[in-house]
Coordinates of C-alpha atoms in Angstrom, one line a residue:
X11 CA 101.2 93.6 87.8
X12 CA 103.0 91.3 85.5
X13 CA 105.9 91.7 83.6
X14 CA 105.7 91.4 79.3
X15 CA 106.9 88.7 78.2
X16 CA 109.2 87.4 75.0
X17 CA 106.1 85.9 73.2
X18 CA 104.3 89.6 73.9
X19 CA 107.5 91.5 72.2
X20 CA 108.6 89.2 69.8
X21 CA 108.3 89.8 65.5
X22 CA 106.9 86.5 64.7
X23 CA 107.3 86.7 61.0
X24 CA 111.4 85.6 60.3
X25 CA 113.3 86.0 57.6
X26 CA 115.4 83.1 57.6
X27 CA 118.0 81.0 55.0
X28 CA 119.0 77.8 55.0
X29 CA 122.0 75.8 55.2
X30 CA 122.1 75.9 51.5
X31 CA 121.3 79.3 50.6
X32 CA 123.9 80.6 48.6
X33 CA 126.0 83.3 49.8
X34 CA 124.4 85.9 47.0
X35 CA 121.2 84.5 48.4
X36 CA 122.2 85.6 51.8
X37 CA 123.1 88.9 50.7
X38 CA 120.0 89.9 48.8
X39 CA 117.7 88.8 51.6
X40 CA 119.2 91.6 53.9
X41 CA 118.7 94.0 51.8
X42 CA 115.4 93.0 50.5
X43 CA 114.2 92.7 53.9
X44 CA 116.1 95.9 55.5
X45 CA 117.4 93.4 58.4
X46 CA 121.0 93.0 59.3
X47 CA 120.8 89.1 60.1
X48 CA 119.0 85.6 59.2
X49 CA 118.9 82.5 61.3
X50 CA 120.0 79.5 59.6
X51 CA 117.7 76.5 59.4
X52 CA 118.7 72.8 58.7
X53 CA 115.5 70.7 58.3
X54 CA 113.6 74.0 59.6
X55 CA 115.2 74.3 63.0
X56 CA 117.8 77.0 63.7
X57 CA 121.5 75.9 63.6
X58 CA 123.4 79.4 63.3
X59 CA 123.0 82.8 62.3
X60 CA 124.4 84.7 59.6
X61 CA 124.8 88.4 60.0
X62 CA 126.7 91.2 57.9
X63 CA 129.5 91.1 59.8
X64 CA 130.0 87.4 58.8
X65 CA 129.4 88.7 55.1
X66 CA 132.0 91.2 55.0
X67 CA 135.1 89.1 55.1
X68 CA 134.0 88.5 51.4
X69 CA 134.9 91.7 50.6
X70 CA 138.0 92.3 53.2
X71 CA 139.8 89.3 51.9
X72 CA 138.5 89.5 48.6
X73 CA 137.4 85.9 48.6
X74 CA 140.2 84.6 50.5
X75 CA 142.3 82.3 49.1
X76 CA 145.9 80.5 49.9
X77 CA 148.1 83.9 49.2
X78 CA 146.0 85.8 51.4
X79 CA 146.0 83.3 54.3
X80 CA 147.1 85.5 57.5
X81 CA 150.6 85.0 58.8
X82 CA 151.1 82.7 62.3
X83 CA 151.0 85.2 64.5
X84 CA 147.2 86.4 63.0
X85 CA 144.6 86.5 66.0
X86 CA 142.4 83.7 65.9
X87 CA 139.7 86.8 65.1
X88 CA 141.2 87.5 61.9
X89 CA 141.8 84.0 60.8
X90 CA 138.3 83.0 61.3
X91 CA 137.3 86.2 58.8
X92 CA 139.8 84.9 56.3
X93 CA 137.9 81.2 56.3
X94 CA 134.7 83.1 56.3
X95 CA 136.1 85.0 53.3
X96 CA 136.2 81.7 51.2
X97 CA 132.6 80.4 52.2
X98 CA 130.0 80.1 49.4
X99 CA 127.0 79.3 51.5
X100 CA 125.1 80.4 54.5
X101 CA 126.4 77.1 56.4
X102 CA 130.3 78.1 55.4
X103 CA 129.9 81.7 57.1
X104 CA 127.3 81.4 59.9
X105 CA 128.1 81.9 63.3
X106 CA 127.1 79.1 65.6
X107 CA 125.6 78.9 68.3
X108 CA 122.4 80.9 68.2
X109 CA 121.4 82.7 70.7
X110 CA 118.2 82.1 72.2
X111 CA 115.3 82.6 74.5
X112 CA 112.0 81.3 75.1
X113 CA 108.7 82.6 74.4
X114 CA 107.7 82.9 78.1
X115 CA 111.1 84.3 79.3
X116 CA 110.2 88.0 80.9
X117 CA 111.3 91.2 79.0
X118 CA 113.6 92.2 81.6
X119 CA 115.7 88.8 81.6
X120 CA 115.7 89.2 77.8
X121 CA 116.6 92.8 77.9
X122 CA 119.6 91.8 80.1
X123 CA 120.8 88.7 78.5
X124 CA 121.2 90.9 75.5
X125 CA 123.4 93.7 76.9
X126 CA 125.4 91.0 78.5
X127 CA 126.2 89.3 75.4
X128 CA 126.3 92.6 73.5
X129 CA 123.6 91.0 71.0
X130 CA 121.5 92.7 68.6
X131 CA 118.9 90.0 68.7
X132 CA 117.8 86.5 70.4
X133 CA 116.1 84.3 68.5
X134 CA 112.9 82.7 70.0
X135 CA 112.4 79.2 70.2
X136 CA 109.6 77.0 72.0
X137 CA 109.9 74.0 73.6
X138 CA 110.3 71.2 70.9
X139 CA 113.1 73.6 69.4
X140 CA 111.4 75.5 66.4
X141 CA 112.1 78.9 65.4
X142 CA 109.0 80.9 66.3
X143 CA 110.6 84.6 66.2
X144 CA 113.0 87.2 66.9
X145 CA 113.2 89.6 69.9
X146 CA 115.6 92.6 68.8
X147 CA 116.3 95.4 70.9
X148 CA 114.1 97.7 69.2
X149 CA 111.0 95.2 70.3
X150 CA 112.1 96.0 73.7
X151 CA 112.0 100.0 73.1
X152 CA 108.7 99.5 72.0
X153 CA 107.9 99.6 75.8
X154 CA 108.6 102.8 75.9
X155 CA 106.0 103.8 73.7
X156 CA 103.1 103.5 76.3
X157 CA 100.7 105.9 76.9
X158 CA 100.9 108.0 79.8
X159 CA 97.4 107.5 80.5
X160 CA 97.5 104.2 80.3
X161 CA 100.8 104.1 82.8
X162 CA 98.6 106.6 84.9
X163 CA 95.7 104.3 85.3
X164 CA 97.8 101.0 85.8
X165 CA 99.9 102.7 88.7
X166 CA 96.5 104.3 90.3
X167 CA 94.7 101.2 89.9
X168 CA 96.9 98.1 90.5
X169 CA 100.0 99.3 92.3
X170 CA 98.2 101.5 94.8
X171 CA 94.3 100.2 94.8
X172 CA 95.4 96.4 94.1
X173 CA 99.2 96.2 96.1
X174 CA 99.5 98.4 98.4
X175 CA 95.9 98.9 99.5
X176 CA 96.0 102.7 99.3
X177 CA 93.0 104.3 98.3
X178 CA 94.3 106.2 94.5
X179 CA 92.2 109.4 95.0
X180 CA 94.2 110.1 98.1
X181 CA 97.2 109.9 95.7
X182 CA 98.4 112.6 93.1
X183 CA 99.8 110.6 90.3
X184 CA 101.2 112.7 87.1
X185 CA 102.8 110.7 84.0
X186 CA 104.5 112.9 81.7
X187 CA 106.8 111.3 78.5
X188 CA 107.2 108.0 80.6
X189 CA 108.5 110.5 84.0
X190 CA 106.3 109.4 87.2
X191 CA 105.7 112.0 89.6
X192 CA 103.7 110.9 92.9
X193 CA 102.5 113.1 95.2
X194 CA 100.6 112.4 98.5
X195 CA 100.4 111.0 102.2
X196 CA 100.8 107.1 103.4
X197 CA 101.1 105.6 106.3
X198 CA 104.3 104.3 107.0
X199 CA 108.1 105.6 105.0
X200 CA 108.1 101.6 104.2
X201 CA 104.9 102.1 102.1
X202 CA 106.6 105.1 100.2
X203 CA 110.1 103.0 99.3
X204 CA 107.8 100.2 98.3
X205 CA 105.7 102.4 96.4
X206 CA 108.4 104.5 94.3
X207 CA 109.8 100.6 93.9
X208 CA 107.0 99.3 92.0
X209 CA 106.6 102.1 89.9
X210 CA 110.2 102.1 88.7
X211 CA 109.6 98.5 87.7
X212 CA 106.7 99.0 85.8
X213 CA 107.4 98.4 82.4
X214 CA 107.5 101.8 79.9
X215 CA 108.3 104.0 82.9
X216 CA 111.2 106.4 82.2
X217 CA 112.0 107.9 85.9
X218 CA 109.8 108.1 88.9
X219 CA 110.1 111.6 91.2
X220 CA 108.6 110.0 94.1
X221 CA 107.2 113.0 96.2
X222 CA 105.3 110.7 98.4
X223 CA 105.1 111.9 102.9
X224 CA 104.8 109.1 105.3
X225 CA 102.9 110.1 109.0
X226 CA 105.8 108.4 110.6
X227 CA 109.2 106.2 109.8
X228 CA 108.9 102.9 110.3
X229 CA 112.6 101.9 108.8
X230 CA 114.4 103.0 111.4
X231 CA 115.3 101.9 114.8
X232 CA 116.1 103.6 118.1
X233 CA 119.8 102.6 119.1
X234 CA 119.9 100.1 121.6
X235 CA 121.3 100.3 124.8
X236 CA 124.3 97.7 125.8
X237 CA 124.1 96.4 129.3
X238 CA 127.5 95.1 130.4
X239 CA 127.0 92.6 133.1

């Protein structure tokens, strides 16, 4: 069973500006392009990212300018806005660094490295440094738009047949909207945990209602009796 990768998720066609691109520029490929941020190239490699949030200080500080500057105390939040504010290309308001993540880097790692930096997106970049495309959150939902056949015949066939060396007609396997339900005997409790593991880790599964029986428990142990000498 192995795991999607980046390079498997990933939109490979980027919309992208350049260190030049005017901030109009900048503006007008978001909205042509329905997206909410463009990585910034310098000689074609990525070197920050501009999204609308970096693009709104235009309009909060109207521009910026010297009578606007925020007072001393400001947060250093706010003051960065306020230089943004003044910035006429993409290199004057991008963020740097950009965040990013190669092509053969699992979905899950991807899927947490975003939550943990709150990101929207990573950009993907191979191994001499070149942009080669975007992995958003919404190319990791599309996971969960598997077939439950196709989940059905995967857990029969690999996790039971290939892994656990269970014959799959001796197991009742249901898949409904992404929800696992297994039904059925093994040999040993161990087998069961194991079992209702793997199929929570399958990729596109939503829950797993592991109904699975073991003939006898083979996690625990019979208390040991203490012989003082």
């Amino acid at each position: 069973m192995r795991e999607p990768t980046v390079a498997s998720l990933m939109t490979r066609e980027v919309i992208t500006a350049d260190v030049g691109s005017s901030f109009k520029d900048v503006v007008k490929l978001l909205e042509d392009n329905a997206i909410s941020a463009v990585p910034v190239l310098d000689g074609g490699y990525p070197v920050g990212v501009v999204s609308e949030a970096d693009l709104l200080p235009k309009e909060e500080f109207r521009g910026g300018g010297a009578a606007e500057e925020p007072g001393l105390f400001a947060g250093r939040a706010v003051k960065h806005r306020w230089e943004q504010a003044s910035g006429l290309t993409a290199e004057d308001v991008m963020t740097v660094p950009v965040k990013t993540v190669s092509p053969d880097t699992a979905a899950s790692a991807a899927a947490r490295e975003l939550a943990a930096e709150g990101l929207r997106r990573l950009f993907v970049m191979d191994s001499d440094g070149a942009l080669v495309g975007v992995l958003s959150r919404r190319d990791l939902l599309k996971l969960f738009l598997r077939e439950d056949e196709e989940l059905r015949t995967e857990i029969r066939d690999e996790i039971f047949g290939q892994m656990l060396w269970v014959d799959p007609d001796g197991i009742d396997v249901e898949v409904t909207d992404g929800v696992v339900a297994l039904q059925g005997q093994l040999e040993r409790q161990s087998q069961v945990e194991v079992a209702g593991h793997l199929v929570r880790t399958l990729p596109g599964v939503v829950d797993v209602r592991n109904g699975l029986r073991a003939e006898w428990n083979d996690t625990t142990h019979p208390r040991q009796t203490e012989i003082f000498g």
